[in-house]
Short mmCIF file of C-alpha atoms (C1' of nucleotides) in Angstrom, two decimals:
data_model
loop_
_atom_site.label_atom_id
_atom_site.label_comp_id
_atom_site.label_asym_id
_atom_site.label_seq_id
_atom_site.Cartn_x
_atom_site.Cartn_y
_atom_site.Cartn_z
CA UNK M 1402 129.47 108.08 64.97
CA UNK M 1403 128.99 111.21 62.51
CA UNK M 1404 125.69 112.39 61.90
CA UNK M 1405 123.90 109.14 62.80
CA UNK M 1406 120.08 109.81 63.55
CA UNK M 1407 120.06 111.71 67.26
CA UNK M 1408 119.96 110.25 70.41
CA UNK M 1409 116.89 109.98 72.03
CA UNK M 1410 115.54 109.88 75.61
CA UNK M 1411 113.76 106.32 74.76
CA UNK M 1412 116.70 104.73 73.57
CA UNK M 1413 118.55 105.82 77.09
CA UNK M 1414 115.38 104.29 79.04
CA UNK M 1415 115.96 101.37 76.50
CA UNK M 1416 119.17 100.36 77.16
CA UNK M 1417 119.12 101.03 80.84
CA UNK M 1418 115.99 98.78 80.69
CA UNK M 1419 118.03 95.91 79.15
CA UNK M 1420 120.50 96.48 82.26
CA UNK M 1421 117.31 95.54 84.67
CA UNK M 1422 116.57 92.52 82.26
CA UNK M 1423 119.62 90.74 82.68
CA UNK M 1424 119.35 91.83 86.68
CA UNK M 1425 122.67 94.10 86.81
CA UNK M 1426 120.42 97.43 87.32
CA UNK M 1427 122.44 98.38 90.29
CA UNK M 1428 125.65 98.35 88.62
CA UNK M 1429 124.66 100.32 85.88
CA UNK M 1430 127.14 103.35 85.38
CA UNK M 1431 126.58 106.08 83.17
CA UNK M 1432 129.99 105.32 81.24
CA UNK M 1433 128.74 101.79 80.15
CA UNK M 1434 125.59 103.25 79.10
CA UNK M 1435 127.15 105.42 76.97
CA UNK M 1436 129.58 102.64 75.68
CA UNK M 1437 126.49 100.65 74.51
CA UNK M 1438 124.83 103.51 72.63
CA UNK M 1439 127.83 104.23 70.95
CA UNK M 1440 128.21 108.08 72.29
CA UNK M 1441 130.40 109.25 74.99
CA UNK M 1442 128.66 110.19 78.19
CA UNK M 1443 128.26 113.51 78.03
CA UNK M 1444 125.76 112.80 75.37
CA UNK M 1445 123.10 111.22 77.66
CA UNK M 1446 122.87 115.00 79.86
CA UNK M 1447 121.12 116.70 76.74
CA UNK M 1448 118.29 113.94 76.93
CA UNK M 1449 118.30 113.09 80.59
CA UNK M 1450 118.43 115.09 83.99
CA UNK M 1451 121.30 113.08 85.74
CA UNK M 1452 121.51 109.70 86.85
CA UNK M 1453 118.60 109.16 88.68
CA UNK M 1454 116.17 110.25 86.27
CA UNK M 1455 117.04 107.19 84.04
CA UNK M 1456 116.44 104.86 87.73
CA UNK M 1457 113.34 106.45 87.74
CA UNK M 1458 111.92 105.55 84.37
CA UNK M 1459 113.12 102.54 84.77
CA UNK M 1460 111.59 101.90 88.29
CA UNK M 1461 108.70 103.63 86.76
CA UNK M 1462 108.34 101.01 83.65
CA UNK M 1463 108.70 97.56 85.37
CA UNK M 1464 106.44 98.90 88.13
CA UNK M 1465 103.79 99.42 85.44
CA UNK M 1466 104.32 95.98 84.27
CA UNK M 1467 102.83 94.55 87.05
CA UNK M 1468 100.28 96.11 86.31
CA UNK M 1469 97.81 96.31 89.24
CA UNK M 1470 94.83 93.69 91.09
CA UNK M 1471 91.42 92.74 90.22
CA UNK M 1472 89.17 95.94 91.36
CA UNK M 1473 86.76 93.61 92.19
CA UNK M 1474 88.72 92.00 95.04
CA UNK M 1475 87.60 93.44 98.89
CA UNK M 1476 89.98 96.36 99.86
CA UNK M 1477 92.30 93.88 102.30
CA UNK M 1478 93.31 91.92 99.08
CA UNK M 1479 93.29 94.93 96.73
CA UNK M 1480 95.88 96.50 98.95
CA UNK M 1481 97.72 93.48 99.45
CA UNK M 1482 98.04 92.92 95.53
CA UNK M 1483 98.83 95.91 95.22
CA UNK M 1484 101.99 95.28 97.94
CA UNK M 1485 103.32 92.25 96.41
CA UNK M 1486 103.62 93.95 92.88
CA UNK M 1487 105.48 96.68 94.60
CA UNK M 1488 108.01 93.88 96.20
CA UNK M 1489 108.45 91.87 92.75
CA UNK M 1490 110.07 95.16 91.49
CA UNK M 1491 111.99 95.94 94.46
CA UNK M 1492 113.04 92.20 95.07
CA UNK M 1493 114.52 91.28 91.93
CA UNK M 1494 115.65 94.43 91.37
CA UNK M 1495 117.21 95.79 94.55
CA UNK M 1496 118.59 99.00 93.50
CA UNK M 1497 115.57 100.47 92.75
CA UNK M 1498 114.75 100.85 96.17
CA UNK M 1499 116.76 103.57 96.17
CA UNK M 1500 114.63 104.94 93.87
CA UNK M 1501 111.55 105.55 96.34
CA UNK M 1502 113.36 106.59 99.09
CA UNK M 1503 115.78 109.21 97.28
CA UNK M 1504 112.81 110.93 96.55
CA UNK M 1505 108.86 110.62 96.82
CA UNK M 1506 107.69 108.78 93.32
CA UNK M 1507 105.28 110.74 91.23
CA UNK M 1508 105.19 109.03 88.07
CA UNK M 1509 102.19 108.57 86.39
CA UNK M 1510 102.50 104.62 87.50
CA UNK M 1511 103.15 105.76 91.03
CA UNK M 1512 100.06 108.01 91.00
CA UNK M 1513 98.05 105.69 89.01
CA UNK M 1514 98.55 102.99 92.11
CA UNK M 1515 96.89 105.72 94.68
CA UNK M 1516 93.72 106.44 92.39
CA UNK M 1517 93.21 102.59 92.30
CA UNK M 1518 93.64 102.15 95.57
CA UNK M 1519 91.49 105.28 96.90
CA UNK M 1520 88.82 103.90 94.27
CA UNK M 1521 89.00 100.54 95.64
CA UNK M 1522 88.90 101.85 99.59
CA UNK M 1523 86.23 104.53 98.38
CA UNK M 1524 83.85 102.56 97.31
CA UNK M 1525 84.16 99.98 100.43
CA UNK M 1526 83.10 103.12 102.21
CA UNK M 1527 86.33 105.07 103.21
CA UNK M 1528 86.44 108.44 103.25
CA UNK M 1529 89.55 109.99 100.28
CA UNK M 1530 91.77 111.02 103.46
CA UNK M 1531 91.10 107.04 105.16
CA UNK M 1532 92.27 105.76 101.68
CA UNK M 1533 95.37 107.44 101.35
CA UNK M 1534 96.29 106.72 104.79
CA UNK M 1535 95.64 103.29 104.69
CA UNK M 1536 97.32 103.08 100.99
CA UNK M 1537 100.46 105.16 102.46
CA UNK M 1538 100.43 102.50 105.38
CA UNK M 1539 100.99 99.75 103.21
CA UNK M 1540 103.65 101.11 100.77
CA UNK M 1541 105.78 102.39 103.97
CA UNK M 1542 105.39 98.50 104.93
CA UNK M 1543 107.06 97.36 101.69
CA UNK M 1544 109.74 99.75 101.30
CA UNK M 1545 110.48 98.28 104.78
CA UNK M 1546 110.76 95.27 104.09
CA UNK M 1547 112.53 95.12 100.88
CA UNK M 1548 114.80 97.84 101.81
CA UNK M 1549 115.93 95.58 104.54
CA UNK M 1550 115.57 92.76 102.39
CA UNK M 1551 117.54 94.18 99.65
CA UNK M 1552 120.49 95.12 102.08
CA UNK M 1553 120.71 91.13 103.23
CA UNK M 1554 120.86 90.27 99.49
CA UNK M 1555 123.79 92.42 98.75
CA UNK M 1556 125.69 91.46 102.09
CA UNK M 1557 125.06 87.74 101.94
CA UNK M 1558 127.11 87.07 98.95
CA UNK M 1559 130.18 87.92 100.70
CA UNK M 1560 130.99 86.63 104.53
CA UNK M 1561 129.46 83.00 105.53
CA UNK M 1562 126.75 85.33 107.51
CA UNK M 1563 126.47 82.37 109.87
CA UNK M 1564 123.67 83.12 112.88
CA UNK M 1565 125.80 81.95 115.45
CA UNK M 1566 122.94 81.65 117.95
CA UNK M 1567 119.39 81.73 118.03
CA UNK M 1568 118.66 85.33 118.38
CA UNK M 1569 120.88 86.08 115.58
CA UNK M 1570 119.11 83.66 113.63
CA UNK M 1571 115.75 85.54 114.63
CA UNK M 1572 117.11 88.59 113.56
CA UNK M 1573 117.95 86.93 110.09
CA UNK M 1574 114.33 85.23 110.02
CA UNK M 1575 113.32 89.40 109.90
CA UNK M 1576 113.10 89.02 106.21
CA UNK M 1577 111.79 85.81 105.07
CA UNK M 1578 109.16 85.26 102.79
CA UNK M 1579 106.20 84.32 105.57
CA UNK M 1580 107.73 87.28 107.92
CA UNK M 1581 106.36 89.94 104.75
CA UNK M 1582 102.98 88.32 104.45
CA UNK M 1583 102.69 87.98 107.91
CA UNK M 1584 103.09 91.83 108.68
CA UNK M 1585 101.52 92.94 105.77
CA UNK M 1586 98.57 90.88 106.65
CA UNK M 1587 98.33 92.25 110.46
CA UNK M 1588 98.69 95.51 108.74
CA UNK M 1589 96.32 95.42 106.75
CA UNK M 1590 93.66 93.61 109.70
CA UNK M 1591 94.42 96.21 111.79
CA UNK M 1592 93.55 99.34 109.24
CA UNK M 1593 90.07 97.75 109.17
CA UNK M 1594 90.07 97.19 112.80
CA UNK M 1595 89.33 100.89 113.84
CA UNK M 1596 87.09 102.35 110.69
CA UNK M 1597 87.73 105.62 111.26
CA UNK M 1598 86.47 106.86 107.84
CA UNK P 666 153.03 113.55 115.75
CA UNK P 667 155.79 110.90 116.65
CA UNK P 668 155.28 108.18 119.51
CA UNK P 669 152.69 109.90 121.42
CA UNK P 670 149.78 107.49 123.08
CA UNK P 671 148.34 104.82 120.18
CA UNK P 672 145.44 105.64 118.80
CA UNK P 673 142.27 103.52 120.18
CA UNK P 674 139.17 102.34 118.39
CA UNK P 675 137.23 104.42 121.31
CA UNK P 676 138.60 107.33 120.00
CA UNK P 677 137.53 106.82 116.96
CA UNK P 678 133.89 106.07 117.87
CA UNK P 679 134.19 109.31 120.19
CA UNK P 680 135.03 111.64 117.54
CA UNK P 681 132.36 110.16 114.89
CA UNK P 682 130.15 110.46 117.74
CA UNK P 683 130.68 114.18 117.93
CA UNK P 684 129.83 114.25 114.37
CA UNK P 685 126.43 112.84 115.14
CA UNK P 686 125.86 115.34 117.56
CA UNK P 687 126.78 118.03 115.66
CA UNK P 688 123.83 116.63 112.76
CA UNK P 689 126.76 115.78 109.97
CA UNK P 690 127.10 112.17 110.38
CA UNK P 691 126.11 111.83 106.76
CA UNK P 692 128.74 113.74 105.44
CA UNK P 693 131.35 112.26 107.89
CA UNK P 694 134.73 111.23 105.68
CA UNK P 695 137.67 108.66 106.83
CA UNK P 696 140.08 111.33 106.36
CA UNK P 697 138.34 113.88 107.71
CA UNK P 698 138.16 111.86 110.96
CA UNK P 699 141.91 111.14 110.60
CA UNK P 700 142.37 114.73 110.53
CA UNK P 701 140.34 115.74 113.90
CA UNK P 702 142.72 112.55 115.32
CA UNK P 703 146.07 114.27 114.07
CA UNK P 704 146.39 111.19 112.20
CA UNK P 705 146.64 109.81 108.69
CA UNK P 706 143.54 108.02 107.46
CA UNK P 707 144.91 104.65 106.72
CA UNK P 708 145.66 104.85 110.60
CA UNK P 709 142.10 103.81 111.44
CA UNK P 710 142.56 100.73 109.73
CA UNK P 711 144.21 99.10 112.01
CA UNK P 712 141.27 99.95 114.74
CA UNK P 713 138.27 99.42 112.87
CA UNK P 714 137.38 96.73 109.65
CA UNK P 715 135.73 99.77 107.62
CA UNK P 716 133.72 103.26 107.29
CA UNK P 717 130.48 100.92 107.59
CA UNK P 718 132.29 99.57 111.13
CA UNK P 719 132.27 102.59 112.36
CA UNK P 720 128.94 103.57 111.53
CA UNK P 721 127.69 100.24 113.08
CA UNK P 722 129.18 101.54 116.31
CA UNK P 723 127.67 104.86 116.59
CA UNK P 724 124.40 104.04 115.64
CA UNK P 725 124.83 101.29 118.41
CA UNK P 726 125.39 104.29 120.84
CA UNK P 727 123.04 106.28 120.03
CA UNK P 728 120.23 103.36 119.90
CA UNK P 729 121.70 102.64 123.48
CA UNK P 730 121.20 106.33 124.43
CA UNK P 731 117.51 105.55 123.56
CA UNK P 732 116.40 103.19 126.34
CA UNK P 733 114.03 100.46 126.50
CA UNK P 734 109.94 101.32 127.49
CA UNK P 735 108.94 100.61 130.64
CA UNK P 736 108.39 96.91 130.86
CA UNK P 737 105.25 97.28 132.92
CA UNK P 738 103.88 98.60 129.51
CA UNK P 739 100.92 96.54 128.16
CA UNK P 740 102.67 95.22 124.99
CA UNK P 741 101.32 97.13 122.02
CA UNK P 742 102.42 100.34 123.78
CA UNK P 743 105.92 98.63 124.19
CA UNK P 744 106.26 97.75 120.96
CA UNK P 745 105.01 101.65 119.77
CA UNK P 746 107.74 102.85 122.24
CA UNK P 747 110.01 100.59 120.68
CA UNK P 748 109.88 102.01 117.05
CA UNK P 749 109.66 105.90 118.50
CA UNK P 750 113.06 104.89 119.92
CA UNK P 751 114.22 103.82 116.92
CA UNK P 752 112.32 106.29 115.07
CA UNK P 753 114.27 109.41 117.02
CA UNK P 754 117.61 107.70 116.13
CA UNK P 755 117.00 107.49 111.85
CA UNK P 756 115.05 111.02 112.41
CA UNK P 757 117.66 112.80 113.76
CA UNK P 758 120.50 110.76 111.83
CA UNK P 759 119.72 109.99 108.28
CA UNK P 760 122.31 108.21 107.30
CA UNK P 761 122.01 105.87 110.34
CA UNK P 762 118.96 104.55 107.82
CA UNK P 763 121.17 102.26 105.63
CA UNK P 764 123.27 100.96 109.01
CA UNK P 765 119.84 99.18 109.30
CA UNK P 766 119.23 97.78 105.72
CA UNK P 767 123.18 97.61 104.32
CA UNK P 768 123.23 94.24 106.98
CA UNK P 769 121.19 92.93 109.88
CA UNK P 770 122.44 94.65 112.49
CA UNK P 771 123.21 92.30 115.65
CA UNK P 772 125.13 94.66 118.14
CA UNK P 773 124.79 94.31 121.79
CA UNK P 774 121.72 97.07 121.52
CA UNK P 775 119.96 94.98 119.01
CA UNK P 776 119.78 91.89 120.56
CA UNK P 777 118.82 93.46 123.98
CA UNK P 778 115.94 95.16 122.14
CA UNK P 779 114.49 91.98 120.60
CA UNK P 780 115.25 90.20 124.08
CA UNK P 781 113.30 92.54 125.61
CA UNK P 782 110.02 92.60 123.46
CA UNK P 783 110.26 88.87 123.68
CA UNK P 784 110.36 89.45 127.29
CA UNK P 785 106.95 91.60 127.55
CA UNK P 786 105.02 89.59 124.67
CA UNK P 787 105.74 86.16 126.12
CA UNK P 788 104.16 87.21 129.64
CA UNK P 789 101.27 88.15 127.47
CA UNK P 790 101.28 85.04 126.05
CA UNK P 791 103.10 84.65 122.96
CA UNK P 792 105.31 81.99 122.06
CA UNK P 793 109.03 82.91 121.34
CA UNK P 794 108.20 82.33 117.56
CA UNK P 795 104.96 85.62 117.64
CA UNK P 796 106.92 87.66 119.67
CA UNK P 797 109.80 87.43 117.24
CA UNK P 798 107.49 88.06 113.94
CA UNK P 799 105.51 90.55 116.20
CA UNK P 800 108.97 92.46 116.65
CA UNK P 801 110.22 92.05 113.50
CA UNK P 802 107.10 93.47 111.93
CA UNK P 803 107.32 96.83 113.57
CA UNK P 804 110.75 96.73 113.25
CA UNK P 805 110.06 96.90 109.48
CA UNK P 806 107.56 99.51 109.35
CA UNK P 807 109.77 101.72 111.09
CA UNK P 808 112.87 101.08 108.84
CA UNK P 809 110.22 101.56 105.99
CA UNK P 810 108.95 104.83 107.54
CA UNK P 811 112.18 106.40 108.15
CA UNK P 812 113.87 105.85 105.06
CA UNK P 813 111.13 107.67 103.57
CA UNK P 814 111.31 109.95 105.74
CA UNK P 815 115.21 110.62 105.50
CA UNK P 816 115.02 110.44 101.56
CA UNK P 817 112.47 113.31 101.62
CA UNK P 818 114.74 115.68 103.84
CA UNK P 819 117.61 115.27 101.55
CA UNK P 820 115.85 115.88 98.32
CA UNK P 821 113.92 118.80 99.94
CA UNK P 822 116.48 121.33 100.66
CA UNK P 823 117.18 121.59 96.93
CA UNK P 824 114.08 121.90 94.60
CA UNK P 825 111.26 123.59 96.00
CA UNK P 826 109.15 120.37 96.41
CA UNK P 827 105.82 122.14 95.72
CA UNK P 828 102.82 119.81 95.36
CA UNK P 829 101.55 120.70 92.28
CA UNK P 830 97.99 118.91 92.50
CA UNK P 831 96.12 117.04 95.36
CA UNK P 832 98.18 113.79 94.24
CA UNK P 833 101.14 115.37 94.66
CA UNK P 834 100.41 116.74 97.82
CA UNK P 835 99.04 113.41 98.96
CA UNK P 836 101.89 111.59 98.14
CA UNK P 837 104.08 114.09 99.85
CA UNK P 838 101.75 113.33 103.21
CA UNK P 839 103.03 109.64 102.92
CA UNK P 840 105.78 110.72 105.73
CA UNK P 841 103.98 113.10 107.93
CA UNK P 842 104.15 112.44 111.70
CA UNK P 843 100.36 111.53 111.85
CA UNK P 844 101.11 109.23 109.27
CA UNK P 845 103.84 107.34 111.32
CA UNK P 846 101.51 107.29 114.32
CA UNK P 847 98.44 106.05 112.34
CA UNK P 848 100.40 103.00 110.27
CA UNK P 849 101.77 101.91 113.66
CA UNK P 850 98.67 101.99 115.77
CA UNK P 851 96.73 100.11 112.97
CA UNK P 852 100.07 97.41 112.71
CA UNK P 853 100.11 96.97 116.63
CA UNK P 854 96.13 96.90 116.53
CA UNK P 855 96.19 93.79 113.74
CA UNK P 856 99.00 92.32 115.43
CA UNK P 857 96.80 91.65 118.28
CA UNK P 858 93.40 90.57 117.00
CA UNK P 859 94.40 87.38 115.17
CA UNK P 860 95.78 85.63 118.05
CA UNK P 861 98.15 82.81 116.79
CA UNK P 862 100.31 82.19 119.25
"C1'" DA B 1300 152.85 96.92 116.56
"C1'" DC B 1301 151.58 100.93 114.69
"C1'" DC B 1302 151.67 104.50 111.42
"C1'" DT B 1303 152.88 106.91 106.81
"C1'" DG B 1304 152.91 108.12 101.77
"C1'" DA B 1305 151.72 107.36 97.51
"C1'" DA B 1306 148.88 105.47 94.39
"C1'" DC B 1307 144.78 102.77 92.45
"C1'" DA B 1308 140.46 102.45 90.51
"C1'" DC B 1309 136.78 104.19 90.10
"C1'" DC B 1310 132.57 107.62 90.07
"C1'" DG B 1311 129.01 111.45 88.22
"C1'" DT B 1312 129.27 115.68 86.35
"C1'" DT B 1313 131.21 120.73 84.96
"C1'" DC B 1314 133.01 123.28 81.39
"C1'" DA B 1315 134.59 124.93 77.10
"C1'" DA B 1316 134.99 123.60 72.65
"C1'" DG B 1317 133.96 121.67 68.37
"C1'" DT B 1318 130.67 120.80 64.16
"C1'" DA K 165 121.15 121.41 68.23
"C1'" DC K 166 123.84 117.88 69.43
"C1'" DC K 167 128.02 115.72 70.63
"C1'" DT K 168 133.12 115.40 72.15
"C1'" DG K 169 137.39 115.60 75.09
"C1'" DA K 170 139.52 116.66 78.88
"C1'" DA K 171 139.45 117.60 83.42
"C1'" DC K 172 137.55 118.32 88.28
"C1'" DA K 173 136.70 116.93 92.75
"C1'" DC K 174 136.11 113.73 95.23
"C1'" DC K 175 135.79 108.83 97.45
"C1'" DG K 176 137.30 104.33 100.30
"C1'" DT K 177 140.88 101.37 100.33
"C1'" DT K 178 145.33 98.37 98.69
"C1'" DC K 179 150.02 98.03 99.02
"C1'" DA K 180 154.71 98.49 100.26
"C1'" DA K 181 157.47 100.86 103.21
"C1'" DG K 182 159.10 103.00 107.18
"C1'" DT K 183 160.14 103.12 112.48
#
DNA sequence: ACCTGAACACCGTTCAAGT
DNA sequence: ACCTGAACACCGTTCAAGT
């Protein structure tokens, strides 16, 4: 590699992207990276900040390509959409959960998903303040969930993980599929239950 | 040291104990700890399965150190207590945060936490089955809350953090203390008013 | 049974240097 | 301006050996 055209910052988001694709994000090292684009690793720190600025345009990209609910949909739904984008992102890509709680998300996806959401709650009457609560409410929820879910994941393949009696087996249950709609749903009843606007 | 008394997995827990207390459990090392035990660190071994063992067992402790509500409590308070218990724990220790999501956590403290919100939401009529999804919702919250939470500390002593616009700012709100007490009163509140026992 | 000593297999990232 | 090469400063943990 002499004088080849210069590395850019897209062709770093690239490649890491193609590392989420084929679902080994969270073993992505900055060595491998290099190794694909043909450069040694050092190279990457003139286009990038470190690390966790590529897991952040990542994050940042396949969040956006869930793109976000029908804004005609009543505010429960609309913020419950919005939640299960949020977890297809986090679920099959389990490192990136990391990613939100390393550091508050202000992408231009992550801020994009507020002003929909305040629009949404707005308009059913909320006051700006109400809608951000109720939106922060709801994305605390997820990480939750996935966060714990995400842990299970990585621990499962491993030991048997055998519940050896039934409150171990409850404890397991924390993270099924019906346990996340069933909290986001009472969640999301009870943040129209007292309209404090 | 030759042939004094052999070293105990109690002492171990002890001295990472005094760790916690001293606000560095985060940074905590196996050889450091084999150091403060006059010991080498492939010593521990022997005591303990791994570093994550270890952790397991103080944040045990210090859940323990918590407490339980008083049981006379009507259940939504309970369950509020519950998760500021838990809460003060993953405030005051941020690493305790991924003890919670690395694996399900089913110490001795665990169980009798669950066991006891079953206790309080079955006299109020729940089935075993609610009570356990009840739980395991605000469980999740919590977990969701407080890795937020510790993520923000950590990143916050570096860069300056400064909100530069009323997203920003918002976003940066997601973790306040009102915030924590507003997304649980509305998940306790919507817990309760769809009944399904 | 319990502990030691040395080494492995990795990381992300700095620094100074090359072109 | 952009990239390289070598090294730093750490980890947790394995393995074989000592007593």
């Amino acid at each position: 590699m002499t004088g080849g055209p210069p590395l850019t910052r897209a062709q770093i988001v690239d490649a890491a992207m193609q590392r989420a694709a084929s679902g080994s994000l969270g073993r992505l090292t900055i060595r491998e990276l290099a190794d694909e684009l043909d450069v040694t690793p050092m190279a990457l720190y003139r286009h990038v900040r470190d690390k966790d600025d590529i897991l952040e345009a990542v994050t940042d990209a396949l969040l956006a390509e869930q793109g976000l609910p029908d804004p005609a949909l009543p505010w429960p739904d609309y913020l419950a959409g919005l939640a299960t984008g949020l977890r297809a992102v986090l679920r099959e890509h389990p490192s990136t959960v990391a990613v939100f709680t390393r550091r508050p998300q202000m992408t231009t996806t992550a801020r994009a998903r507020l002003v929909a959401a305040r629009d949404v709650l707005t308009r059913a009457g909320c006051s700006i303040d109400e809608a951000t609560r109720r939106y922060a409410a709801v994305h605390t929820y997820t990480i939750g969930f996935c966060a714990l879910e995400a842990g299970r994941r990585a621990s499962a393949t491993g030991d048997v993980e055998l519940a050896d009696d039934e409150l171990d087996a409850a404890i397991a249950g924390f993270v099924s599929e019906e346990q996340f709609e069933f909290g986001l749903r009472a969640l999301v009843a009870g943040l129209g239950s007292a309209p404090s606007l």
